[in-house]
Coordinates of C-alpha atoms in Angstrom, one line a residue:
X1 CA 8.8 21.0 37.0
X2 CA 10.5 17.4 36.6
X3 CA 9.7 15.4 33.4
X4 CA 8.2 11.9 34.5
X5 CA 9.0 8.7 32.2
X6 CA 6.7 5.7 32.4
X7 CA 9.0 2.4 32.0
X8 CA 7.8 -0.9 31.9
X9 CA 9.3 -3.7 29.5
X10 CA 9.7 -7.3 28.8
X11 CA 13.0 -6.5 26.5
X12 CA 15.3 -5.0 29.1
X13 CA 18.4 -4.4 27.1
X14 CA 20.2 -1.4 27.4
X15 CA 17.5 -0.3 29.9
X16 CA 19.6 0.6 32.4
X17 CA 21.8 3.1 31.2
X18 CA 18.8 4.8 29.3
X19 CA 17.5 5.2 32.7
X20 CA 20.5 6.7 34.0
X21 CA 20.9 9.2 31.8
X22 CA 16.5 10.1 31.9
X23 CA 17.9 10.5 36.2
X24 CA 20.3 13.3 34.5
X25 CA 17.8 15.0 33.0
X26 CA 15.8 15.1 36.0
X27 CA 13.3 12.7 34.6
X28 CA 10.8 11.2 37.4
X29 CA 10.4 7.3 36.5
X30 CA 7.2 5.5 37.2
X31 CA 7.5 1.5 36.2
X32 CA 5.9 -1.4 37.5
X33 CA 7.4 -4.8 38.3
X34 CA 10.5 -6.5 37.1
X35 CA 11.4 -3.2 35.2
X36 CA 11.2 -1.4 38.9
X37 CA 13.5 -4.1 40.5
X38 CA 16.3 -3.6 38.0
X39 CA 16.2 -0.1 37.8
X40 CA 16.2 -0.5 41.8
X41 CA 19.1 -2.4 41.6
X42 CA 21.2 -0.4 39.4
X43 CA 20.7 2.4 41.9
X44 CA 18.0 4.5 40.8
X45 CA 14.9 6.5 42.5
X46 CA 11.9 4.5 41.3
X47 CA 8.1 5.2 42.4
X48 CA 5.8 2.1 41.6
X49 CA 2.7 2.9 38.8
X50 CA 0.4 1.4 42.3
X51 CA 2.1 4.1 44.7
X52 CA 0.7 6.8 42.1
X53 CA -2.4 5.3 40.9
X54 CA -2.9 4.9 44.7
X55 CA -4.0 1.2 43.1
X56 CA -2.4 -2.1 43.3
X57 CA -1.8 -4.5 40.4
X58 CA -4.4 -7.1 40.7
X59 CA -5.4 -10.3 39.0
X60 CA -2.3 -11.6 39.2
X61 CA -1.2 -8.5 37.0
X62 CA -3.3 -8.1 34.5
X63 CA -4.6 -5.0 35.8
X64 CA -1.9 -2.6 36.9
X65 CA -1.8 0.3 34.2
X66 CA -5.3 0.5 33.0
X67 CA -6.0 3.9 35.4
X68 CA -7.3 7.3 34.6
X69 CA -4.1 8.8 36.1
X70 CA -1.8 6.9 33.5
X71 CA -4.1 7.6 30.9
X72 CA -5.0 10.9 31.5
X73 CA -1.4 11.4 31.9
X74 CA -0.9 10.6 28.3
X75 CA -3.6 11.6 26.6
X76 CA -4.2 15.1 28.0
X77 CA -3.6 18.1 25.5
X78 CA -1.3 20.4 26.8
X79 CA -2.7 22.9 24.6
X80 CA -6.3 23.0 25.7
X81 CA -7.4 24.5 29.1
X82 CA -9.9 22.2 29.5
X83 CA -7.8 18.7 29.7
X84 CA -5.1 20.6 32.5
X85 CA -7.5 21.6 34.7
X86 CA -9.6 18.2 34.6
X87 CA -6.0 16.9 35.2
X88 CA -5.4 19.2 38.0
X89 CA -8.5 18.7 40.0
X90 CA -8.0 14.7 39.9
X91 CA -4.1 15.2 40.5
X92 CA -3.0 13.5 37.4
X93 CA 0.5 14.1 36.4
X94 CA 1.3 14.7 32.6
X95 CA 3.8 11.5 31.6
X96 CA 6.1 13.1 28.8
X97 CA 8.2 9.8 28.0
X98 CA 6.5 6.2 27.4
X99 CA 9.2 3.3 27.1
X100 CA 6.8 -0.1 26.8
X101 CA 7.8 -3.3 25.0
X102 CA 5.1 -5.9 25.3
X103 CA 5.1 -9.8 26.3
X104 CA 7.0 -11.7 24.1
X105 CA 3.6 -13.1 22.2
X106 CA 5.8 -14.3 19.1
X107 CA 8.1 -16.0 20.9
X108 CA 5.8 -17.9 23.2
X109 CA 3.1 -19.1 20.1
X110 CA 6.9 -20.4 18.2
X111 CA 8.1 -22.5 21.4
X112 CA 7.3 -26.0 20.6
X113 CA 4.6 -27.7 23.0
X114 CA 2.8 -24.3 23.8
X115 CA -0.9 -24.6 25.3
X116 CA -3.2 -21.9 24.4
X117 CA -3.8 -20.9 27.8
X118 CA 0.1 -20.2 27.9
X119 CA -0.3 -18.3 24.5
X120 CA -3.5 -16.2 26.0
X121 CA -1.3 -15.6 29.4
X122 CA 1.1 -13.9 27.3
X123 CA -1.6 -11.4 25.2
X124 CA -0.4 -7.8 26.5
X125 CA -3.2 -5.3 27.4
X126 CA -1.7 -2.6 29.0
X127 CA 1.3 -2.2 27.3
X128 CA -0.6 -1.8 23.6
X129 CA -2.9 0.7 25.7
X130 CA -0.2 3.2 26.8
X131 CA 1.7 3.2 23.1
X132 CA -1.6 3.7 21.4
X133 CA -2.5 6.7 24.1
X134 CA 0.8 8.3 24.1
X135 CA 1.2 8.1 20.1
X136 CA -1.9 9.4 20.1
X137 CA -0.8 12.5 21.6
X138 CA 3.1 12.6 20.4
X139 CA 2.3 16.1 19.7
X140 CA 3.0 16.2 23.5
X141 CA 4.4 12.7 24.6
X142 CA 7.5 10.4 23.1
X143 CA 7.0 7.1 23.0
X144 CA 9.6 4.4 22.5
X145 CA 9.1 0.8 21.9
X146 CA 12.5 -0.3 20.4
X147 CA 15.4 -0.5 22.2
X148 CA 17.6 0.7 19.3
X149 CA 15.8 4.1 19.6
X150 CA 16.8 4.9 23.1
X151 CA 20.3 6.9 22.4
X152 CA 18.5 8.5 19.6
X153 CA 15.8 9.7 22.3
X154 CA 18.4 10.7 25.0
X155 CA 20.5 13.0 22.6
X156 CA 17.1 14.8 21.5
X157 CA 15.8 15.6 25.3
X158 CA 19.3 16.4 25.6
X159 CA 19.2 19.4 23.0
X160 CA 16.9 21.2 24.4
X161 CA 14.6 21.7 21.7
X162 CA 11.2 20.5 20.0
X163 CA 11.8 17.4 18.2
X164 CA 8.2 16.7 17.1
X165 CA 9.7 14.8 13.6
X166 CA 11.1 12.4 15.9
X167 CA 8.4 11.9 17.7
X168 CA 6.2 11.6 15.1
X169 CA 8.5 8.7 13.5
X170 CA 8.1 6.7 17.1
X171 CA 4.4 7.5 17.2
X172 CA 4.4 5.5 13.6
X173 CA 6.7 2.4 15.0
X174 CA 4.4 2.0 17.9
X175 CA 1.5 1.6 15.4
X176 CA 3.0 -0.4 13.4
X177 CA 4.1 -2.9 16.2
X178 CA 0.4 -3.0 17.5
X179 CA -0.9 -4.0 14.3
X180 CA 2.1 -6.8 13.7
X181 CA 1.5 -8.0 17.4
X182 CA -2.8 -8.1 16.9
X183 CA -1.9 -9.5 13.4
X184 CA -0.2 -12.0 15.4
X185 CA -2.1 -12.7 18.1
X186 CA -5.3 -13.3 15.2
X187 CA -3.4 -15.0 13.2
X188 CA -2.7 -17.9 16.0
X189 CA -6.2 -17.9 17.6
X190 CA -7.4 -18.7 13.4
X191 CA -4.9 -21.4 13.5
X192 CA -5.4 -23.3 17.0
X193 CA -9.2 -23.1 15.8
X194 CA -11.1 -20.1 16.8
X195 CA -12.5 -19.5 13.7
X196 CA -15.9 -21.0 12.2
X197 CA -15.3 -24.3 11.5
X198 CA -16.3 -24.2 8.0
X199 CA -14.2 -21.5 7.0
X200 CA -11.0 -22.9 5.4
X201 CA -9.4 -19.6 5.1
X202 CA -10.1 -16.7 7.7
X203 CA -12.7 -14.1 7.2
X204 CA -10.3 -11.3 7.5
X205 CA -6.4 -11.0 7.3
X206 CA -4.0 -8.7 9.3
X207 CA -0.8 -8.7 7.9
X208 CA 2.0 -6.2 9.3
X209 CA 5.6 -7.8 9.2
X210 CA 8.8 -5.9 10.4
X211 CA 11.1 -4.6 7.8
X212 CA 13.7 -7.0 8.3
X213 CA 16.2 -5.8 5.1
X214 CA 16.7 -3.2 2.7
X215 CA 17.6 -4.4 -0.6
X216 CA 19.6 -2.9 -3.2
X217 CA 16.6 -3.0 -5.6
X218 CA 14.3 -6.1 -7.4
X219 CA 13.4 -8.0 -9.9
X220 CA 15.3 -5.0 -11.7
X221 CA 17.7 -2.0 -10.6
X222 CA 15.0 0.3 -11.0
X223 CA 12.8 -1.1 -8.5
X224 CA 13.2 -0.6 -5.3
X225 CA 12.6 -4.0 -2.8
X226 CA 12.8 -4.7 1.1
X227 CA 12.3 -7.8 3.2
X228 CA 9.3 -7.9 5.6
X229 CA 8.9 -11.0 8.0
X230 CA 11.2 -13.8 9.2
X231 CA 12.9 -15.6 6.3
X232 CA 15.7 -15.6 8.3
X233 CA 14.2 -18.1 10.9
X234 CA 14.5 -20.7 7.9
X235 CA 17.5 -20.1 6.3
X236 CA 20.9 -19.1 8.1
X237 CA 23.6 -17.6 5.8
X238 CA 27.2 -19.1 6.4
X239 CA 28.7 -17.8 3.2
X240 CA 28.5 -15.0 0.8
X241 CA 27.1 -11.2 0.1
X242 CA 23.4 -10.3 1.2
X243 CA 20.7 -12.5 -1.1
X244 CA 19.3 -10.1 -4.2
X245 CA 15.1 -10.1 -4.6
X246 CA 15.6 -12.7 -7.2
X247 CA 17.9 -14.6 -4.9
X248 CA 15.3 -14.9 -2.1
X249 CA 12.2 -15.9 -4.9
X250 CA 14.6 -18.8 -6.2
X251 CA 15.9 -20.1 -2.7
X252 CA 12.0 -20.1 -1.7
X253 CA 11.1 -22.1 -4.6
X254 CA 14.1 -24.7 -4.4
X255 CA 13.6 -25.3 -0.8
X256 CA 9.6 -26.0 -1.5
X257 CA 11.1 -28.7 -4.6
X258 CA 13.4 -29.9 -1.4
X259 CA 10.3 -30.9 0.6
X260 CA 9.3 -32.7 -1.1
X261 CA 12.3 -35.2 -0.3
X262 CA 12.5 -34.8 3.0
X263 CA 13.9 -37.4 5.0
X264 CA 14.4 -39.7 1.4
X265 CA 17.1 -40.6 0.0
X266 CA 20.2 -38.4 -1.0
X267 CA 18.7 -35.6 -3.5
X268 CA 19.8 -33.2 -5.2
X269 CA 17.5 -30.0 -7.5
X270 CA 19.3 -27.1 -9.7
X271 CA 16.6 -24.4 -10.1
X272 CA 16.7 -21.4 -12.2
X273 CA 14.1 -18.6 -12.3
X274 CA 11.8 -20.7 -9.7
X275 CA 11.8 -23.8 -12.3
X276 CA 13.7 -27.0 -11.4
X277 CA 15.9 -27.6 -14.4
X278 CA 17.4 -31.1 -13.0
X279 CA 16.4 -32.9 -10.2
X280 CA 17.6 -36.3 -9.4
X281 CA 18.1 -39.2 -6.2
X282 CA 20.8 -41.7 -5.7
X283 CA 22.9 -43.6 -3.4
X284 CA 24.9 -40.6 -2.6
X285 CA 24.7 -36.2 -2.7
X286 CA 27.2 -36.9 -5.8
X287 CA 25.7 -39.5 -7.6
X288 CA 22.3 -37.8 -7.5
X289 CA 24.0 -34.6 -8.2
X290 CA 25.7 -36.1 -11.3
X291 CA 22.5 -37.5 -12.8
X292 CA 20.8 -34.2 -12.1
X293 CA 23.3 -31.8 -13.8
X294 CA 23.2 -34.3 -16.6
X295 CA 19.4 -33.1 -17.4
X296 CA 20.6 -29.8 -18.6
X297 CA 24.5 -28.7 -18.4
X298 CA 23.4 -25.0 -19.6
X299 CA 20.7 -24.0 -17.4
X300 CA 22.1 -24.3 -13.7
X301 CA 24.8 -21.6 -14.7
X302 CA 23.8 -18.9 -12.2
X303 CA 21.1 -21.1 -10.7
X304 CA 20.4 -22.2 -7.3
X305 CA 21.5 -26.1 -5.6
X306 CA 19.4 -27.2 -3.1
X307 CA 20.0 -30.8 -1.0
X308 CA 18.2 -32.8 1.5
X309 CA 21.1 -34.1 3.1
X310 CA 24.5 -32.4 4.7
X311 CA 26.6 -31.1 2.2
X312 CA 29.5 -33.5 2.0
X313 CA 33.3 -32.8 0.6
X314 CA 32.4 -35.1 -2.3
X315 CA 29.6 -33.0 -3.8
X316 CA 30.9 -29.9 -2.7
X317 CA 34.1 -30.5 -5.2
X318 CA 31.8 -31.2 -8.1
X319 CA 29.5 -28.1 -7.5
X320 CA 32.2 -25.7 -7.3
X321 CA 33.1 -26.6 -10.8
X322 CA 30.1 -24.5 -12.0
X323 CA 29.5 -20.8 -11.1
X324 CA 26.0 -20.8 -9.1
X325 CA 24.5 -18.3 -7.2
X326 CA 23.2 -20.2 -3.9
X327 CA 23.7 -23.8 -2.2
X328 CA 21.1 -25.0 -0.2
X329 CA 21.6 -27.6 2.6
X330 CA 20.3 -28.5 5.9
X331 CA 24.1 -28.7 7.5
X332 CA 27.7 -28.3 5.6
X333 CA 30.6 -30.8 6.4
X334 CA 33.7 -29.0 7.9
X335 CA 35.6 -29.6 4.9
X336 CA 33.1 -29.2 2.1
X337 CA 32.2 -25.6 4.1
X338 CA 35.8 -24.5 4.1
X339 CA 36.0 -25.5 0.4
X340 CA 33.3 -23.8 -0.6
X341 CA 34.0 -20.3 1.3
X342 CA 37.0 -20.4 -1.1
X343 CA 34.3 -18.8 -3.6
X344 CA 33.8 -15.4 -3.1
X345 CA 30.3 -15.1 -4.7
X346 CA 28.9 -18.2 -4.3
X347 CA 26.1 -17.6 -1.2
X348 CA 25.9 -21.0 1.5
X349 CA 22.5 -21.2 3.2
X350 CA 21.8 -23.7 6.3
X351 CA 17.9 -24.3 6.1
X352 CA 16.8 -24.7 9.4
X353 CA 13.4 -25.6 9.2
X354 CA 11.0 -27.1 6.7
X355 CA 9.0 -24.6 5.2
X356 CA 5.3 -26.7 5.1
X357 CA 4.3 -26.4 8.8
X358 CA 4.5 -22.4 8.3
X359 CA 3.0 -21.6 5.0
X360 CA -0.8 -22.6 5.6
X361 CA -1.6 -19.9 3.3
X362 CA -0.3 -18.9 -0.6
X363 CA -0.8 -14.9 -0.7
X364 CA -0.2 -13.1 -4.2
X365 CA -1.0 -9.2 -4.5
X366 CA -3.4 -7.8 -7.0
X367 CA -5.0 -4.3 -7.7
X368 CA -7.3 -3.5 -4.5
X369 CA -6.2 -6.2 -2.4
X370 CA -5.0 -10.1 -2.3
X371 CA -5.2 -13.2 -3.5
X372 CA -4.8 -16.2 -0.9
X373 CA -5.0 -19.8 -1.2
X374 CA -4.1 -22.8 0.7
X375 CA -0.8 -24.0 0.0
X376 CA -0.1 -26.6 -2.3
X377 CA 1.8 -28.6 0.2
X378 CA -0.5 -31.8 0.9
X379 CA 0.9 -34.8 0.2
X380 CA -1.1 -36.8 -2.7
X381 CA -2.4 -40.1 -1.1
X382 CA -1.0 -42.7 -4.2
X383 CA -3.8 -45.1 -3.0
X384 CA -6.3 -43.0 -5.1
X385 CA -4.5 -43.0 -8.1
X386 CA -6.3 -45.0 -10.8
X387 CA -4.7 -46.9 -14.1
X388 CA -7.2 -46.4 -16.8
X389 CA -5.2 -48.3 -19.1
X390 CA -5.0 -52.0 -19.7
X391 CA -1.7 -52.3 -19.4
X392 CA -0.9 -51.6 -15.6
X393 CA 2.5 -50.0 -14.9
X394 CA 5.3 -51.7 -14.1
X395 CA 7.2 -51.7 -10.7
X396 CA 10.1 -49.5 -11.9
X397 CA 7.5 -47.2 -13.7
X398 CA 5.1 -46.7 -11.0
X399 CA 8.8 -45.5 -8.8
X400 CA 9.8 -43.1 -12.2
X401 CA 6.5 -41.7 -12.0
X402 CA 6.2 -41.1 -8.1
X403 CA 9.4 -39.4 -8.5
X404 CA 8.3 -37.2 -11.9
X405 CA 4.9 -36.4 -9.9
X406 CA 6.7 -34.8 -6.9
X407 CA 9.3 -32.5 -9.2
X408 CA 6.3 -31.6 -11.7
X409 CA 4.3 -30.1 -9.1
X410 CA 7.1 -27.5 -8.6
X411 CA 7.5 -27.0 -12.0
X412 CA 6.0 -23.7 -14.1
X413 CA 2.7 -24.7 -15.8
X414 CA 1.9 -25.8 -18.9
X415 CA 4.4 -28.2 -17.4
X416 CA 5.7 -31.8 -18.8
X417 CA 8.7 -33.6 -18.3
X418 CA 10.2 -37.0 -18.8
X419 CA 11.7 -39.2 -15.9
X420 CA 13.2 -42.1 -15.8
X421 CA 14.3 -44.1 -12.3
X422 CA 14.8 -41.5 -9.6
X423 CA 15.8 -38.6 -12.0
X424 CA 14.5 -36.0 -14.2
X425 CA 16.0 -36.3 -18.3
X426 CA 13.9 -33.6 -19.9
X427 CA 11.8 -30.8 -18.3
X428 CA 9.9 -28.5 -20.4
X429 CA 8.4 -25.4 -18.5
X430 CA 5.7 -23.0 -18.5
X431 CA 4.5 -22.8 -22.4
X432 CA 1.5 -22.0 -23.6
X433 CA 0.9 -24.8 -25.1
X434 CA 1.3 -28.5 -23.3
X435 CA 2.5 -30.2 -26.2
X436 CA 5.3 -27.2 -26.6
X437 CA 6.4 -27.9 -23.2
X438 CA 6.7 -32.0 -23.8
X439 CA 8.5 -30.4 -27.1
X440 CA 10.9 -28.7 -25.3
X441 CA 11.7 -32.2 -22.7
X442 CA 12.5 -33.5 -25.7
X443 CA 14.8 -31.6 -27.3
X444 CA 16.2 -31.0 -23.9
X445 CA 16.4 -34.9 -23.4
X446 CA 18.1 -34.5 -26.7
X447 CA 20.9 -32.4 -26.0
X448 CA 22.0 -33.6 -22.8
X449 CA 21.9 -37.0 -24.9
X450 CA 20.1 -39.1 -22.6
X451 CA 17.5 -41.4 -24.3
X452 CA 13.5 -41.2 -23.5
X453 CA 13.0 -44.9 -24.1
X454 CA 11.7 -46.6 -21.2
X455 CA 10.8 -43.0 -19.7
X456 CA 7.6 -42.1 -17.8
X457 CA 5.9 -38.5 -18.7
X458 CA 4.3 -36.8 -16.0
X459 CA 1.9 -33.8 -16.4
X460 CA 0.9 -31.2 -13.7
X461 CA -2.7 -31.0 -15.1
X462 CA -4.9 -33.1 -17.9
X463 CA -3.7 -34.0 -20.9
X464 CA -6.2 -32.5 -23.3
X465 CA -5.6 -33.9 -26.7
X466 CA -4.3 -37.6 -27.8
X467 CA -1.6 -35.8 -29.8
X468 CA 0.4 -34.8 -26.6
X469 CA 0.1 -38.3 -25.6
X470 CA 0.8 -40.4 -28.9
X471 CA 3.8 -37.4 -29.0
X472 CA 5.4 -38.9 -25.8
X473 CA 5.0 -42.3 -27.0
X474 CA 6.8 -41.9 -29.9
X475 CA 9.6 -39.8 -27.6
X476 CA 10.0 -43.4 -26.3
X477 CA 7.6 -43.0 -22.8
X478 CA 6.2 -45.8 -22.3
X479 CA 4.4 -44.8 -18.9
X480 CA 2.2 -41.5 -18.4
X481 CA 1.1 -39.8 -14.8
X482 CA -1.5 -36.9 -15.2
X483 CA -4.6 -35.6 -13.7
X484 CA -7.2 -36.7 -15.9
X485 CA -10.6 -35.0 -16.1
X486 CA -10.6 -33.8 -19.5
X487 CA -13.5 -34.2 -22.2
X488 CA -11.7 -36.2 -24.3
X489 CA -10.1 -38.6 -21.1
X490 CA -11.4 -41.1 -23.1
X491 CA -9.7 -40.7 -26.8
X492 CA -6.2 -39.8 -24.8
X493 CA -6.9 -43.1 -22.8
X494 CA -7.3 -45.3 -25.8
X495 CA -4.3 -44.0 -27.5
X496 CA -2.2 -45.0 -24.6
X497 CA -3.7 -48.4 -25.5
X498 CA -3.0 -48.2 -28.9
X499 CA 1.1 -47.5 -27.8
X500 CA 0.9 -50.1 -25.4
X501 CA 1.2 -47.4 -23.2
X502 CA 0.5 -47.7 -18.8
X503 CA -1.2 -44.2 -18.0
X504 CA -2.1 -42.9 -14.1
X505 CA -4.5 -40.7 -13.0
X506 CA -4.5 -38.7 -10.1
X507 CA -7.7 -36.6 -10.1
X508 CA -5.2 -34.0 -8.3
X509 CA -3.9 -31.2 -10.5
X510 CA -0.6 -29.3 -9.2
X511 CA -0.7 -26.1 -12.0
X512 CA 1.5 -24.0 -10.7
X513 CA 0.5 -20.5 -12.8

């Protein structure tokens, strides 16, 4: 007796063929729709899904496939008495091959402009129903719902024999495609407001992302590492061998730092290990990459160079002086691109896309589940900000801290560092202690030789002792941005008075653990 293949899918590439050769092997195809027209077209016997269910599709589609005899079809165990001769008696055919793709949901939700009634149009029913009914019974049934499968699929009905390990594999991909397009499909009804209205972050979460890449290992060789989701819809890669782990953590963290200058003038941020290690703004992509190299000539060795504007010949000949792992840029000049190639290793990535609109959420793993957040991606509204001390800031020092306020965020808490017009000149990161990391500005500030007198300190949390503060006064700081809210505000306050010193607060904090 023939085989019969149920074909139906919004993805129609390589279809055709596939089908061809199922017609070779005596396959019977049921499909429904556009599928049926093409496979029409190309020549093929086709009998429509309504001509067997003895149903037609109705509400404009939505209900075409939901039917005992395309169930039953799936579901029934060959191996049990009792399911063949229910089947019998209600003439339903056993379907041994399943090829469904579902309505491009993804797609749809990412066009810009889409109404939810467009995004609700394009929810699949049936096609989730017949995977999950003939994985169910892949003891029995194959299921495909990748085109890349389908020569894989043909050479095994082609052999002759059992492939249940195949079939098992499928019956896996199909489940985990349901569970990334419900994830999907949750994830975008939370967003356009479905959820309570009280509930800043969703009761439940369903995450299941596509492996996109294997990766030669982690943080170290003995870990193995793989990429799940869509990076790639951010960044495009124009230059250079496949990003490592550590590559992809670091480009994350520079284009975050980026941002935070979008649309501003010409800047330019060297990062290393996810901490900005120079970060300046200036007339031009060199002059602000000048200053910002300037803050520490050891550190970007190896690092990662991010800019908000396109990558001009200018700073593209200073750059290559260094070895660096990554640039970073929203476009590349013709000539700068060209120059650049010339370095084997060095990796170019277009950024396509800002990252805030899609990172509502900050997820880190623990034992026994995760940990989520909203993303630290608001924008501080300066209009709160409050001087406390009695000598208000000047112009030029209100700008140096604005700037030091948006690198510092970005920067690995206990975090301090020293600014002075629109560039960084000592950045001390991630200590235990908060007057170790003002040290380390310092003595940073020190060796690049660039003098902290006249500078503005800014501090990603409260300054919790006066001896942090009197210690960047007598660095030469003569302006001080922080949080505020610690016990002893008021003895840190009135040393800043004592040094003559201008000191903000925010009442926002921007630890970044």
């Amino acid at each position: 007796m023939a085989r019969t293949a149920l074909i139906s899918v919004s993805d129609k590439a390589g279809l055709v063929p596939f089908a061809e050769a199922l017609a070779k092997l005596d396959f019977r195809i049921l499909s429904t729709g556009g599928t049926a027209h093409l496979l029409r077209d190309a020549g093929l016997e086709v009998t429509d899904v309504s001509d067997y269910t003895g149903f037609p599709e109705m509400m404009e589609g939505r209900v075409k496939t939901l039917h005992p005899k395309v169930h039953g079809g799936l579901l029934c165990r060959r191996d049990k008495t009792e399911h063949t001769t229910v089947a019998a008696e209600h003439g339903i055919d056993m379907i041994d091959l399943v090829v469904v793709n579902l309505y491009p949901f993804e797609a749809t939700v990412a066009k810009t402009g889409v109404t939810v009634e467009e995004a609700i149009e394009n929810i699949d029913i049936g096609g989730p129903s017949m995977l999950r009914s003939a994985a169910k019974n892949h003891a029995s049934v194959t299921v495909v719902t990748d085109p890349t499968d389908y020569d894989r699929v043909i050479e095994a009905f082609q052999s002759g024999s059992d492939f249940l390990p195949l079939r098992k594999e499928l019956a896996l991909k199909v489940y985990q495609r349901t569970a990334t397009y419900d994830a999907a499909i949750s994830g975008y009804l939370a967003k356009v407001g479905y959820g309570p209205e009280s509930d800043a972050l969703p009761e439940a979460i369903s995450l299941s992302l596509p492996k996109t890449e294997a990766m030669r290992y982690g943080e170290n060789p003995h870990q193995a590492a793989a990429l799940y989701g869509n990076f790639h819809d951010f960044f495009e890669q124009l230059h250079g061998k496949a990003l490592s782990f550590n590559n992809i953590v670091d480009t994350q963290a520079a284009a975050d730092l980026m941002d935070e200058f979008h649309g501003g003038a010409p800047t330019v941020a060297i990062v290393k290990h996810t901490n900005p290690c120079g970060v300046a703004s200036g007339d031009s992509l060199r002059a602000a990459w000048d200053a910002a190299f300037e803050t520490d000539r050891q550190a970007p060795f190896g690092g990662i160079i991010a800019m908000n504007h396109t990558c001009d010949l200018a700073i593209a000949e200073a750059i290559r002086e260094i070895f660096c792992e990554i640039i970073i840029a929203p476009d590349f000049e013709p000539d700068a691109l060209a120059l650049l190639q010339k370095k084997k290793n060095l990796r170019l990535m277009r950024q396509l896309k800002s990252l805030k609109a899609d990172r509502p959420l900050d997820i880190k793993t623990v034992v026994g589940g995760l940990l989520v957040q909203e993303a630290d991606t608001e924008v501080d509204d300066v209009a709160t900000f409050e001087v406390v001390t009695q000598r208000q800031p000047t112009e030029e020092e209100w700008a140096s801290m604005l700037f030091g306020w948006k690198v510092v965020k970005h920067v690995k808490s206990n975090a301090v560092i020293y600014t002075k017009g629109s560039r960084t000149i000592g950045i001390g990161a991630g200590q235990m202690s908060r007057v170790d990391s003002s040290r380390i500005a310092v003595w940073k500030a020190g060796e690049a030789g660039l003098p902290l007198a006249g500078s503005t300190v800014c501090s990603d949390a409260l300054i919790p002792f006066a001896d942090g503060l009197v210690a960047a006064a007598e660095a030469g700081a003569t302006a001080c941005i922080q949080t505020g809210g610690s016990l002893r505000d008021d003895e840190v306050i009135a040393a800043a008075d004592q040094h003559e010193m201008a000191m903000v607060i925010t009442r926002t904090r921007h630890f970044k653990h």
